[in-house]
Tab-separated table of N, CA and C in Angstrom:
chain	number	residue	atom	x	y	z
A	1	MET	N	75.457	81.263	-20.340
A	1	MET	CA	76.373	81.661	-19.332
A	1	MET	C	76.345	80.650	-18.170
A	2	GLN	N	75.193	80.093	-17.872
A	2	GLN	CA	75.134	79.095	-16.808
A	2	GLN	C	75.882	77.801	-17.190
A	3	ALA	N	75.728	77.422	-18.450
A	3	ALA	CA	76.350	76.228	-19.002
A	3	ALA	C	77.918	76.430	-18.856
A	4	ILE	N	78.374	77.564	-19.274
A	4	ILE	CA	79.823	77.812	-19.200
A	4	ILE	C	80.319	77.816	-17.718
A	5	THR	N	79.590	78.373	-16.863
A	5	THR	CA	79.908	78.291	-15.377
A	5	THR	C	79.905	76.799	-14.932
A	6	ASN	N	78.897	76.054	-15.228
A	6	ASN	CA	78.852	74.613	-14.900
A	6	ASN	C	80.102	73.883	-15.405
A	7	ILE	N	80.375	74.140	-16.670
A	7	ILE	CA	81.558	73.449	-17.305
A	7	ILE	C	82.838	73.875	-16.612
A	8	GLU	N	83.045	75.080	-16.288
A	8	GLU	CA	84.236	75.552	-15.591
A	8	GLU	C	84.399	74.872	-14.257
A	9	VAL	N	83.284	74.741	-13.508
A	9	VAL	CA	83.317	74.084	-12.190
A	9	VAL	C	83.645	72.607	-12.343
A	10	MET	N	82.936	71.944	-13.265
A	10	MET	CA	83.163	70.467	-13.445
A	10	MET	C	84.541	70.182	-13.979
A	11	ASN	N	85.020	71.079	-14.931
A	11	ASN	CA	86.391	70.841	-15.408
A	11	ASN	C	87.418	71.175	-14.319
A	12	GLY	N	87.115	72.090	-13.434
A	12	GLY	CA	87.959	72.358	-12.291
A	12	GLY	C	88.159	71.196	-11.321
A	13	TYR	N	87.124	70.387	-11.270
A	13	TYR	CA	87.162	69.179	-10.453
A	13	TYR	C	87.577	67.934	-11.277
A	14	ASN	N	87.876	68.135	-12.485
A	14	ASN	CA	88.326	67.084	-13.375
A	14	ASN	C	87.272	65.980	-13.560
A	15	VAL	N	86.028	66.391	-13.676
A	15	VAL	CA	84.903	65.462	-13.842
A	15	VAL	C	85.024	64.819	-15.256
A	16	LYS	N	84.881	63.538	-15.269
A	16	LYS	CA	84.992	62.804	-16.510
A	16	LYS	C	83.642	62.037	-16.770
A	17	ASN	N	82.892	61.602	-15.814
A	17	ASN	CA	81.732	60.797	-15.914
A	17	ASN	C	80.556	61.413	-15.190
A	18	ILE	N	79.444	61.432	-15.807
A	18	ILE	CA	78.221	62.007	-15.208
A	18	ILE	C	77.060	61.039	-15.411
A	19	VAL	N	76.327	60.818	-14.337
A	19	VAL	CA	75.051	60.112	-14.423
A	19	VAL	C	73.861	60.975	-14.101
A	20	THR	N	72.929	60.978	-15.007
A	20	THR	CA	71.746	61.822	-14.723
A	20	THR	C	70.563	60.994	-14.504
A	21	THR	N	69.596	61.530	-13.761
A	21	THR	CA	68.248	60.937	-13.630
A	21	THR	C	67.306	61.621	-14.536
A	22	CYS	N	67.699	62.737	-15.045
A	22	CYS	CA	66.770	63.623	-15.866
A	22	CYS	C	67.196	63.549	-17.363
A	23	PRO	N	66.336	63.098	-18.204
A	23	PRO	CA	66.664	63.079	-19.630
A	23	PRO	C	67.014	64.439	-20.269
A	24	HIS	N	66.424	65.500	-19.632
A	24	HIS	CA	66.707	66.849	-20.187
A	24	HIS	C	68.152	67.182	-19.883
A	25	SER	N	68.586	66.930	-18.708
A	25	SER	CA	70.027	67.177	-18.313
A	25	SER	C	70.932	66.251	-19.157
A	26	TYR	N	70.553	65.030	-19.304
A	26	TYR	CA	71.258	64.065	-20.047
A	26	TYR	C	71.581	64.643	-21.413
A	27	ASN	N	70.555	65.086	-22.088
A	27	ASN	CA	70.569	65.617	-23.496
A	27	ASN	C	71.514	66.812	-23.546
A	28	THR	N	71.243	67.755	-22.579
A	28	THR	CA	72.035	69.014	-22.510
A	28	THR	C	73.539	68.748	-22.304
A	29	ILE	N	73.859	67.973	-21.299
A	29	ILE	CA	75.237	67.787	-20.911
A	29	ILE	C	75.942	66.930	-21.924
A	30	LYS	N	75.269	65.878	-22.498
A	30	LYS	CA	75.873	64.993	-23.475
A	30	LYS	C	76.013	65.678	-24.799
A	31	ASN	N	75.026	66.466	-25.263
A	31	ASN	CA	74.994	66.875	-26.643
A	31	ASN	C	75.394	68.401	-26.828
A	32	GLU	N	75.080	69.214	-25.856
A	32	GLU	CA	75.336	70.646	-25.983
A	32	GLU	C	76.494	71.149	-25.277
A	33	TYR	N	76.985	70.519	-24.218
A	33	TYR	CA	78.090	71.054	-23.519
A	33	TYR	C	79.386	70.878	-24.226
A	34	LYS	N	79.472	69.902	-25.189
A	34	LYS	CA	80.679	69.630	-25.903
A	34	LYS	C	81.273	70.872	-26.589
A	35	GLU	N	80.372	71.583	-27.305
A	35	GLU	CA	80.796	72.760	-28.103
A	35	GLU	C	81.231	73.937	-27.145
A	36	LEU	N	80.973	73.791	-25.851
A	36	LEU	CA	81.374	74.802	-24.863
A	36	LEU	C	82.558	74.329	-24.057
A	37	GLY	N	83.140	73.181	-24.412
A	37	GLY	CA	84.277	72.643	-23.687
A	37	GLY	C	84.026	71.666	-22.630
A	38	GLY	N	82.856	71.179	-22.567
A	38	GLY	CA	82.440	70.208	-21.550
A	38	GLY	C	82.353	68.791	-22.169
A	39	ASN	N	83.464	68.103	-22.221
A	39	ASN	CA	83.496	66.691	-22.808
A	39	ASN	C	83.535	65.671	-21.650
A	40	TYR	N	82.326	65.072	-21.500
A	40	TYR	CA	82.062	64.112	-20.447
A	40	TYR	C	81.450	62.856	-20.978
A	41	GLU	N	81.655	61.715	-20.283
A	41	GLU	CA	81.031	60.503	-20.572
A	41	GLU	C	79.663	60.631	-19.737
A	42	VAL	N	78.560	60.722	-20.467
A	42	VAL	CA	77.304	60.956	-19.829
A	42	VAL	C	76.388	59.719	-19.989
A	43	LYS	N	75.786	59.306	-18.881
A	43	LYS	CA	74.851	58.149	-18.910
A	43	LYS	C	73.577	58.502	-18.215
A	44	HIS	N	72.507	58.037	-18.790
A	44	HIS	CA	71.227	58.118	-18.061
A	44	HIS	C	71.235	57.027	-17.005
A	45	HIS	N	70.574	57.213	-15.879
A	45	HIS	CA	70.619	56.220	-14.819
A	45	HIS	C	70.141	54.838	-15.246
A	46	THR	N	69.284	54.741	-16.318
A	46	THR	CA	68.859	53.435	-16.769
A	46	THR	C	69.975	52.713	-17.477
A	47	GLU	N	70.863	53.441	-18.077
A	47	GLU	CA	72.056	52.902	-18.730
A	47	GLU	C	72.931	52.268	-17.649
A	48	LEU	N	73.195	53.020	-16.637
A	48	LEU	CA	74.109	52.580	-15.533
A	48	LEU	C	73.447	51.339	-14.845
A	49	ILE	N	72.138	51.408	-14.576
A	49	ILE	CA	71.502	50.278	-13.902
A	49	ILE	C	71.588	49.013	-14.825
A	50	ALA	N	71.406	49.188	-16.107
A	50	ALA	CA	71.523	48.012	-17.055
A	50	ALA	C	72.879	47.463	-16.968
A	51	GLU	N	73.903	48.308	-16.947
A	51	GLU	CA	75.313	47.849	-16.896
A	51	GLU	C	75.608	47.062	-15.589
A	52	LEU	N	75.073	47.615	-14.459
A	52	LEU	CA	75.229	46.958	-13.143
A	52	LEU	C	74.503	45.610	-13.147
A	53	ILE	N	73.329	45.465	-13.767
A	53	ILE	CA	72.636	44.203	-13.793
A	53	ILE	C	73.412	43.168	-14.692
A	54	ASN	N	73.871	43.675	-15.859
A	54	ASN	CA	74.633	42.786	-16.753
A	54	ASN	C	75.925	42.372	-16.116
A	55	ASP	N	76.559	43.231	-15.302
A	55	ASP	CA	77.847	42.797	-14.632
A	55	ASP	C	77.570	42.082	-13.344
A	56	LYS	N	76.379	41.745	-13.101
A	56	LYS	CA	75.973	40.976	-11.870
A	56	LYS	C	76.363	41.764	-10.627
A	57	LYS	N	76.378	43.119	-10.697
A	57	LYS	CA	76.715	43.914	-9.495
A	57	LYS	C	75.362	44.289	-8.804
A	58	ILE	N	74.219	44.140	-9.550
A	58	ILE	CA	72.906	44.221	-9.006
A	58	ILE	C	72.194	42.871	-9.288
A	59	ILE	N	71.664	42.256	-8.203
A	59	ILE	CA	70.975	40.950	-8.406
A	59	ILE	C	69.531	41.255	-8.190
A	60	ILE	N	68.722	40.966	-9.147
A	60	ILE	CA	67.257	41.196	-9.055
A	60	ILE	C	66.580	40.072	-8.354
A	61	LYS	N	65.645	40.365	-7.462
A	61	LYS	CA	64.906	39.332	-6.689
A	61	LYS	C	63.530	39.023	-7.216
A	62	ASN	N	63.156	39.746	-8.285
A	62	ASN	CA	61.845	39.448	-8.994
A	62	ASN	C	60.655	39.427	-8.012
A	63	LYS	N	60.555	40.357	-7.111
A	63	LYS	CA	59.443	40.518	-6.221
A	63	LYS	C	58.218	40.977	-6.915
A	64	LEU	N	58.367	41.452	-8.143
A	64	LEU	CA	57.188	41.955	-8.945
A	64	LEU	C	56.728	40.991	-9.972
A	65	ALA	N	57.330	39.764	-9.910
A	65	ALA	CA	56.922	38.724	-11.035
A	65	ALA	C	55.414	38.684	-11.095
A	66	GLY	N	54.935	38.699	-12.349
A	66	GLY	CA	53.503	38.616	-12.576
A	66	GLY	C	52.792	39.986	-12.698
A	67	LYS	N	53.444	41.020	-12.245
A	67	LYS	CA	52.857	42.416	-12.366
A	67	LYS	C	52.902	42.890	-13.795
A	68	LYS	N	51.990	43.745	-14.102
A	68	LYS	CA	51.912	44.317	-15.462
A	68	LYS	C	52.483	45.763	-15.361
A	69	VAL	N	53.389	46.044	-16.249
A	69	VAL	CA	54.119	47.393	-16.230
A	69	VAL	C	54.089	47.924	-17.610
A	70	THR	N	53.701	49.246	-17.750
A	70	THR	CA	53.839	49.953	-19.000
A	70	THR	C	54.940	50.957	-18.790
A	71	TYR	N	55.671	51.295	-19.845
A	71	TYR	CA	56.735	52.259	-19.693
A	71	TYR	C	56.437	53.524	-20.579
A	72	HIS	N	56.504	54.696	-20.015
A	72	HIS	CA	56.342	55.913	-20.676
A	72	HIS	C	57.750	56.389	-21.158
A	73	ASP	N	57.970	56.512	-22.453
A	73	ASP	CA	59.232	56.991	-22.994
A	73	ASP	C	59.379	58.493	-22.762
A	74	PRO	N	60.377	58.931	-22.026
A	74	PRO	CA	60.636	60.398	-21.887
A	74	PRO	C	61.219	60.918	-23.252
A	75	CYS	N	60.652	62.076	-23.623
A	75	CYS	CA	61.017	62.564	-24.943
A	75	CYS	C	62.500	62.749	-25.193
A	76	TYR	N	63.233	63.300	-24.264
A	76	TYR	CA	64.654	63.574	-24.454
A	76	TYR	C	65.559	62.336	-24.360
A	77	LEU	N	64.969	61.270	-23.797
A	77	LEU	CA	65.726	60.006	-23.720
A	77	LEU	C	65.429	59.209	-24.964
A	78	GLY	N	64.186	59.088	-25.370
A	78	GLY	CA	63.759	58.350	-26.524
A	78	GLY	C	64.035	59.081	-27.777
A	79	ARG	N	63.103	59.894	-28.227
A	79	ARG	CA	63.252	60.604	-29.525
A	79	ARG	C	64.457	61.449	-29.556
A	80	GLY	N	64.904	62.047	-28.433
A	80	GLY	CA	66.035	62.948	-28.446
A	80	GLY	C	67.343	62.257	-28.475
A	81	ASN	N	67.408	60.983	-28.002
A	81	ASN	CA	68.747	60.310	-27.911
A	81	ASN	C	68.601	58.799	-28.300
A	82	ASN	N	67.540	58.349	-28.910
A	82	ASN	CA	67.322	56.990	-29.328
A	82	ASN	C	67.595	55.909	-28.315
A	83	ILE	N	67.213	56.226	-27.036
A	83	ILE	CA	67.364	55.213	-26.056
A	83	ILE	C	65.976	54.707	-25.725
A	84	TYR	N	65.701	53.504	-26.301
A	84	TYR	CA	64.370	52.875	-26.089
A	84	TYR	C	64.516	51.484	-25.408
A	85	ASP	N	65.440	50.707	-25.847
A	85	ASP	CA	65.510	49.301	-25.379
A	85	ASP	C	66.121	49.191	-23.974
A	86	ILE	N	67.073	49.966	-23.625
A	86	ILE	CA	67.726	49.787	-22.357
A	86	ILE	C	66.744	49.924	-21.146
A	87	PRO	N	65.877	50.928	-21.140
A	87	PRO	CA	64.909	50.980	-20.029
A	87	PRO	C	63.966	49.810	-20.034
A	88	ARG	N	63.565	49.367	-21.191
A	88	ARG	CA	62.701	48.178	-21.290
A	88	ARG	C	63.409	46.896	-20.839
A	89	ASP	N	64.660	46.742	-21.200
A	89	ASP	CA	65.404	45.574	-20.736
A	89	ASP	C	65.497	45.585	-19.228
A	90	VAL	N	65.766	46.757	-18.617
A	90	VAL	CA	65.831	46.819	-17.192
A	90	VAL	C	64.497	46.404	-16.568
A	91	ILE	N	63.441	46.954	-17.107
A	91	ILE	CA	62.081	46.582	-16.591
A	91	ILE	C	61.846	45.083	-16.763
A	92	LYS	N	62.150	44.529	-17.828
A	92	LYS	CA	61.916	43.083	-18.115
A	92	LYS	C	62.774	42.181	-17.125
A	93	SER	N	63.907	42.748	-16.700
A	93	SER	CA	64.809	41.954	-15.762
A	93	SER	C	64.021	41.735	-14.454
A	94	LEU	N	62.938	42.430	-14.224
A	94	LEU	CA	62.214	42.284	-12.969
A	94	LEU	C	61.179	41.134	-13.065
A	95	GLY	N	61.069	40.482	-14.139
A	95	GLY	CA	60.211	39.353	-14.333
A	95	GLY	C	58.733	39.814	-14.507
A	96	VAL	N	58.546	40.987	-14.965
A	96	VAL	CA	57.163	41.572	-15.135
A	96	VAL	C	56.672	41.369	-16.574
A	97	GLU	N	55.407	41.602	-16.792
A	97	GLU	CA	54.838	41.644	-18.119
A	97	GLU	C	54.915	43.068	-18.585
A	98	LEU	N	55.723	43.389	-19.576
A	98	LEU	CA	55.851	44.736	-20.111
A	98	LEU	C	54.801	44.910	-21.192
A	99	LEU	N	53.927	45.942	-20.988
A	99	LEU	CA	52.845	46.312	-21.867
A	99	LEU	C	53.239	47.512	-22.585
A	100	GLU	N	53.097	47.594	-23.937
A	100	GLU	CA	53.361	48.840	-24.681
A	100	GLU	C	52.155	49.640	-24.966
A	101	MET	N	52.246	50.895	-24.762
A	101	MET	CA	51.133	51.805	-25.147
A	101	MET	C	51.086	51.943	-26.688
A	102	LYS	N	49.946	52.340	-27.185
A	102	LYS	CA	49.773	52.483	-28.641
A	102	LYS	C	50.884	53.461	-29.151
A	103	ARG	N	51.175	54.506	-28.429
A	103	ARG	CA	52.216	55.418	-28.881
A	103	ARG	C	53.399	55.216	-27.978
A	104	SER	N	54.376	54.484	-28.516
A	104	SER	CA	55.586	54.253	-27.691
A	104	SER	C	56.803	54.326	-28.651
A	105	LYS	N	57.948	54.255	-27.944
A	105	LYS	CA	59.228	54.424	-28.676
A	105	LYS	C	59.293	55.662	-29.539
A	106	ARG	N	59.624	55.518	-30.789
A	106	ARG	CA	59.782	56.712	-31.675
A	106	ARG	C	58.423	57.542	-31.806
A	107	LYS	N	57.347	56.779	-31.672
A	107	LYS	CA	56.029	57.432	-31.801
A	107	LYS	C	55.357	57.735	-30.481
A	108	SER	N	56.218	57.772	-29.416
A	108	SER	CA	55.606	58.133	-28.121
A	108	SER	C	55.008	59.479	-28.043
A	109	PHE	N	54.312	59.711	-26.998
A	109	PHE	CA	53.564	60.967	-26.828
A	109	PHE	C	54.063	61.618	-25.530
A	110	CYS	N	54.359	62.872	-25.589
A	110	CYS	CA	54.925	63.598	-24.441
A	110	CYS	C	53.946	63.666	-23.271
A	111	CYS	N	54.425	63.631	-22.085
A	111	CYS	CA	53.527	63.766	-20.900
A	111	CYS	C	53.143	65.201	-20.626
A	112	GLY	N	53.854	66.155	-21.319
A	112	GLY	CA	53.557	67.526	-21.171
A	112	GLY	C	54.617	68.314	-20.473
A	113	ALA	N	55.461	67.639	-19.610
A	113	ALA	CA	56.476	68.374	-18.891
A	113	ALA	C	57.566	68.990	-19.716
A	114	GLY	N	57.887	68.301	-20.809
A	114	GLY	CA	58.903	68.836	-21.701
A	114	GLY	C	58.434	70.210	-22.399
A	115	GLY	N	57.151	70.367	-22.463
A	115	GLY	CA	56.642	71.598	-22.928
A	115	GLY	C	56.208	72.561	-21.850
A	116	ALA	N	56.792	72.369	-20.678
A	116	ALA	CA	56.652	73.185	-19.506
A	116	ALA	C	55.151	73.223	-18.956
A	117	GLN	N	54.386	72.286	-19.308
A	117	GLN	CA	52.976	72.218	-18.852
A	117	GLN	C	52.839	72.149	-17.366
A	118	MET	N	53.888	71.593	-16.632
A	118	MET	CA	53.800	71.437	-15.189
A	118	MET	C	54.089	72.805	-14.526
A	119	PHE	N	54.561	73.738	-15.258
A	119	PHE	CA	54.972	74.984	-14.651
A	119	PHE	C	54.054	76.197	-14.937
A	120	LYS	N	52.968	75.959	-15.681
A	120	LYS	CA	52.080	77.041	-16.079
A	120	LYS	C	50.666	76.644	-16.014
A	121	GLU	N	49.812	77.696	-16.207
A	121	GLU	CA	48.401	77.427	-16.256
A	121	GLU	C	48.075	76.756	-17.562
A	122	SER	N	46.940	76.016	-17.517
A	122	SER	CA	46.382	75.304	-18.717
A	122	SER	C	46.158	76.263	-19.833
A	123	GLU	N	46.373	75.759	-21.071
A	123	GLU	CA	46.009	76.480	-22.237
A	123	GLU	C	44.660	76.040	-22.757
A	124	ASN	N	44.105	76.776	-23.676
A	124	ASN	CA	42.787	76.376	-24.247
A	124	ASN	C	43.023	75.028	-24.970
A	125	GLY	N	42.014	74.249	-24.855
A	125	GLY	CA	42.048	72.964	-25.496
A	125	GLY	C	41.094	71.954	-24.817
A	126	SER	N	40.867	70.819	-25.372
A	126	SER	CA	39.837	69.867	-24.849
A	126	SER	C	40.395	69.024	-23.735
A	127	GLN	N	41.785	68.856	-23.593
A	127	GLN	CA	42.330	67.985	-22.524
A	127	GLN	C	43.760	68.327	-22.232
A	128	GLU	N	44.113	68.170	-21.007
A	128	GLU	CA	45.583	68.313	-20.631
A	128	GLU	C	46.336	67.223	-21.230
A	129	ILE	N	47.579	67.521	-21.565
A	129	ILE	CA	48.470	66.502	-22.248
A	129	ILE	C	48.708	65.324	-21.332
A	130	ASN	N	48.978	65.556	-20.020
A	130	ASN	CA	49.268	64.472	-19.131
A	130	ASN	C	48.018	63.599	-18.889
A	131	ILE	N	46.846	64.208	-18.982
A	131	ILE	CA	45.629	63.379	-18.837
A	131	ILE	C	45.443	62.485	-20.008
A	132	ASN	N	45.746	62.984	-21.218
A	132	ASN	CA	45.659	62.202	-22.465
A	132	ASN	C	46.622	61.055	-22.383
A	133	ARG	N	47.851	61.327	-21.984
A	133	ARG	CA	48.874	60.307	-21.904
A	133	ARG	C	48.516	59.298	-20.816
A	134	THR	N	48.032	59.718	-19.684
A	134	THR	CA	47.722	58.779	-18.571
A	134	THR	C	46.567	57.950	-18.920
A	135	GLU	N	45.524	58.489	-19.604
A	135	GLU	CA	44.451	57.583	-20.084
A	135	GLU	C	44.966	56.531	-20.947
A	136	GLU	N	45.848	56.827	-21.841
A	136	GLU	CA	46.402	55.831	-22.740
A	136	GLU	C	47.138	54.712	-21.970
A	137	ALA	N	47.871	55.113	-20.960
A	137	ALA	CA	48.593	54.135	-20.096
A	137	ALA	C	47.570	53.277	-19.314
A	138	LEU	N	46.559	53.924	-18.726
A	138	LEU	CA	45.625	53.186	-17.927
A	138	LEU	C	44.711	52.300	-18.724
A	139	GLU	N	44.587	52.498	-20.069
A	139	GLU	CA	43.830	51.561	-20.898
A	139	GLU	C	44.330	50.170	-20.820
A	140	LEU	N	45.712	50.048	-20.582
A	140	LEU	CA	46.341	48.767	-20.473
A	140	LEU	C	46.135	48.093	-19.095
A	141	LYS	N	45.513	48.737	-18.191
A	141	LYS	CA	45.332	48.237	-16.827
A	141	LYS	C	46.626	47.767	-16.232
A	142	PRO	N	47.714	48.650	-16.235
A	142	PRO	CA	48.969	48.207	-15.669
A	142	PRO	C	48.906	48.319	-14.087
A	143	ASP	N	49.685	47.521	-13.433
A	143	ASP	CA	49.849	47.693	-11.976
A	143	ASP	C	50.734	48.886	-11.773
A	144	ILE	N	51.733	49.101	-12.634
A	144	ILE	CA	52.758	50.129	-12.525
A	144	ILE	C	52.945	50.842	-13.856
A	145	ILE	N	52.989	52.176	-13.835
A	145	ILE	CA	53.491	52.921	-14.982
A	145	ILE	C	54.863	53.388	-14.629
A	146	ALA	N	55.859	52.899	-15.416
A	146	ALA	CA	57.203	53.174	-15.156
A	146	ALA	C	57.682	54.383	-15.923
A	147	THR	N	58.552	55.166	-15.347
A	147	THR	CA	59.119	56.304	-16.002
A	147	THR	C	60.615	56.307	-15.901
A	148	GLY	N	61.276	57.148	-16.658
A	148	GLY	CA	62.762	57.284	-16.536
A	148	GLY	C	63.076	58.781	-16.410
A	149	CYS	N	62.217	59.527	-15.840
A	149	CYS	CA	62.330	61.027	-15.730
A	149	CYS	C	61.501	61.540	-14.570
A	150	PRO	N	62.085	62.341	-13.769
A	150	PRO	CA	61.328	62.918	-12.617
A	150	PRO	C	60.183	63.794	-13.042
A	151	PHE	N	60.329	64.492	-14.185
A	151	PHE	CA	59.225	65.361	-14.596
A	151	PHE	C	58.035	64.489	-15.188
A	152	CYS	N	58.389	63.427	-15.984
A	152	CYS	CA	57.323	62.512	-16.411
A	152	CYS	C	56.657	61.808	-15.261
A	153	ASN	N	57.440	61.521	-14.221
A	153	ASN	CA	56.915	60.819	-13.020
A	153	ASN	C	55.810	61.734	-12.382
A	154	THR	N	56.113	63.072	-12.293
A	154	THR	CA	55.180	64.033	-11.705
A	154	THR	C	53.941	64.126	-12.573
A	155	MET	N	54.086	64.236	-13.861
A	155	MET	CA	53.006	64.396	-14.750
A	155	MET	C	52.123	63.187	-14.792
A	156	MET	N	52.701	61.984	-14.771
A	156	MET	CA	51.949	60.778	-14.809
A	156	MET	C	51.231	60.540	-13.465
A	157	THR	N	51.914	60.872	-12.386
A	157	THR	CA	51.352	60.684	-11.055
A	157	THR	C	50.130	61.604	-10.880
A	158	ASP	N	50.261	62.855	-11.355
A	158	ASP	CA	49.149	63.806	-11.287
A	158	ASP	C	48.013	63.312	-12.198
A	159	GLY	N	48.372	62.739	-13.346
A	159	GLY	CA	47.388	62.210	-14.288
A	159	GLY	C	46.608	61.097	-13.676
A	160	VAL	N	47.245	60.173	-13.029
A	160	VAL	CA	46.543	58.985	-12.332
A	160	VAL	C	45.668	59.576	-11.239
A	161	LYS	N	46.093	60.561	-10.484
A	161	LYS	CA	45.248	61.149	-9.469
A	161	LYS	C	43.962	61.728	-10.031
A	162	ASN	N	44.132	62.325	-11.182
A	162	ASN	CA	42.923	63.030	-11.840
A	162	ASN	C	42.041	62.071	-12.590
A	163	VAL	N	42.608	61.018	-13.208
A	163	VAL	CA	41.887	60.153	-14.061
A	163	VAL	C	41.187	59.032	-13.207
A	164	ASN	N	41.961	58.306	-12.444
A	164	ASN	CA	41.517	57.232	-11.608
A	164	ASN	C	42.421	56.903	-10.458
A	165	GLU	N	42.407	57.706	-9.454
A	165	GLU	CA	43.340	57.649	-8.358
A	165	GLU	C	43.374	56.171	-7.852
A	166	GLY	N	44.591	55.702	-7.639
A	166	GLY	CA	44.864	54.316	-7.162
A	166	GLY	C	44.778	53.233	-8.230
A	167	ALA	N	44.472	53.601	-9.498
A	167	ALA	CA	44.380	52.592	-10.575
A	167	ALA	C	45.735	51.981	-10.867
A	168	SER	N	46.726	52.797	-10.728
A	168	SER	CA	48.109	52.270	-11.094
A	168	SER	C	49.116	53.140	-10.192
A	169	GLU	N	50.226	52.488	-9.913
A	169	GLU	CA	51.340	53.165	-9.230
A	169	GLU	C	52.267	53.735	-10.288
A	170	VAL	N	52.790	54.896	-10.013
A	170	VAL	CA	53.759	55.452	-10.940
A	170	VAL	C	55.097	55.485	-10.260
A	171	LEU	N	56.104	54.779	-10.852
A	171	LEU	CA	57.449	54.710	-10.266
A	171	LEU	C	58.520	54.889	-11.332
A	172	ASP	N	59.617	55.448	-10.857
A	172	ASP	CA	60.808	55.532	-11.724
A	172	ASP	C	61.471	54.138	-11.724
A	173	ILE	N	62.036	53.859	-12.859
A	173	ILE	CA	62.760	52.578	-12.983
A	173	ILE	C	63.770	52.346	-11.874
A	174	ALA	N	64.407	53.339	-11.455
A	174	ALA	CA	65.355	53.149	-10.256
A	174	ALA	C	64.661	52.743	-9.006
A	175	GLU	N	63.376	53.272	-8.828
A	175	GLU	CA	62.600	52.862	-7.622
A	175	GLU	C	62.251	51.385	-7.780
A	176	LEU	N	61.861	50.910	-9.035
A	176	LEU	CA	61.542	49.533	-9.200
A	176	LEU	C	62.677	48.593	-8.885
A	177	ILE	N	63.821	49.009	-9.302
A	177	ILE	CA	65.081	48.240	-9.061
A	177	ILE	C	65.371	48.236	-7.568
A	178	ALA	N	65.306	49.386	-6.970
A	178	ALA	CA	65.633	49.501	-5.490
A	178	ALA	C	64.741	48.616	-4.691
A	179	GLU	N	63.467	48.496	-5.055
A	179	GLU	CA	62.597	47.647	-4.345
A	179	GLU	C	62.732	46.127	-4.558
A	180	ASN	N	63.608	45.803	-5.515
A	180	ASN	CA	63.764	44.441	-5.987
A	180	ASN	C	65.191	43.898	-5.897
A	181	ILE	N	66.002	44.491	-5.043
A	181	ILE	CA	67.380	43.979	-4.891
A	181	ILE	C	67.618	43.553	-3.413
């Protein structure tokens, strides 16, 4: 019912293009709204940023040259929609060293937010999902853990605070670009 209401409002305003910062919204609007009458050109913000860089509408100043960055693949952007290279290309445009975690791209590991771990109490188990993923990222000793999802950003930030506060900064790709233009 909420999707139908959203579609009616957007169609009422003749919306044609949508940019999302959230891979979950990206997946839903791009892939699920169509069958309900919502036909839109949907882009994740990393896709738009890449286009703007390629079209020379964003000029990168490489203030981060020499920094080490690892990228956490959001589940709904990567495995859900096969977008792996575009976020990495944007990161590489910053002149940084891109470090890949053992589990990346199609074999990436969820931060836990997609499974609603950030909204509920811990379940029985030996380790929180975001702690496991954060430890994997921190093994690479990155200066920055880059994300492309606000939920992943929260989970990885909380993970760094719990594992080794201050060991790495967690930033969305859009924040990296904003700091370097």
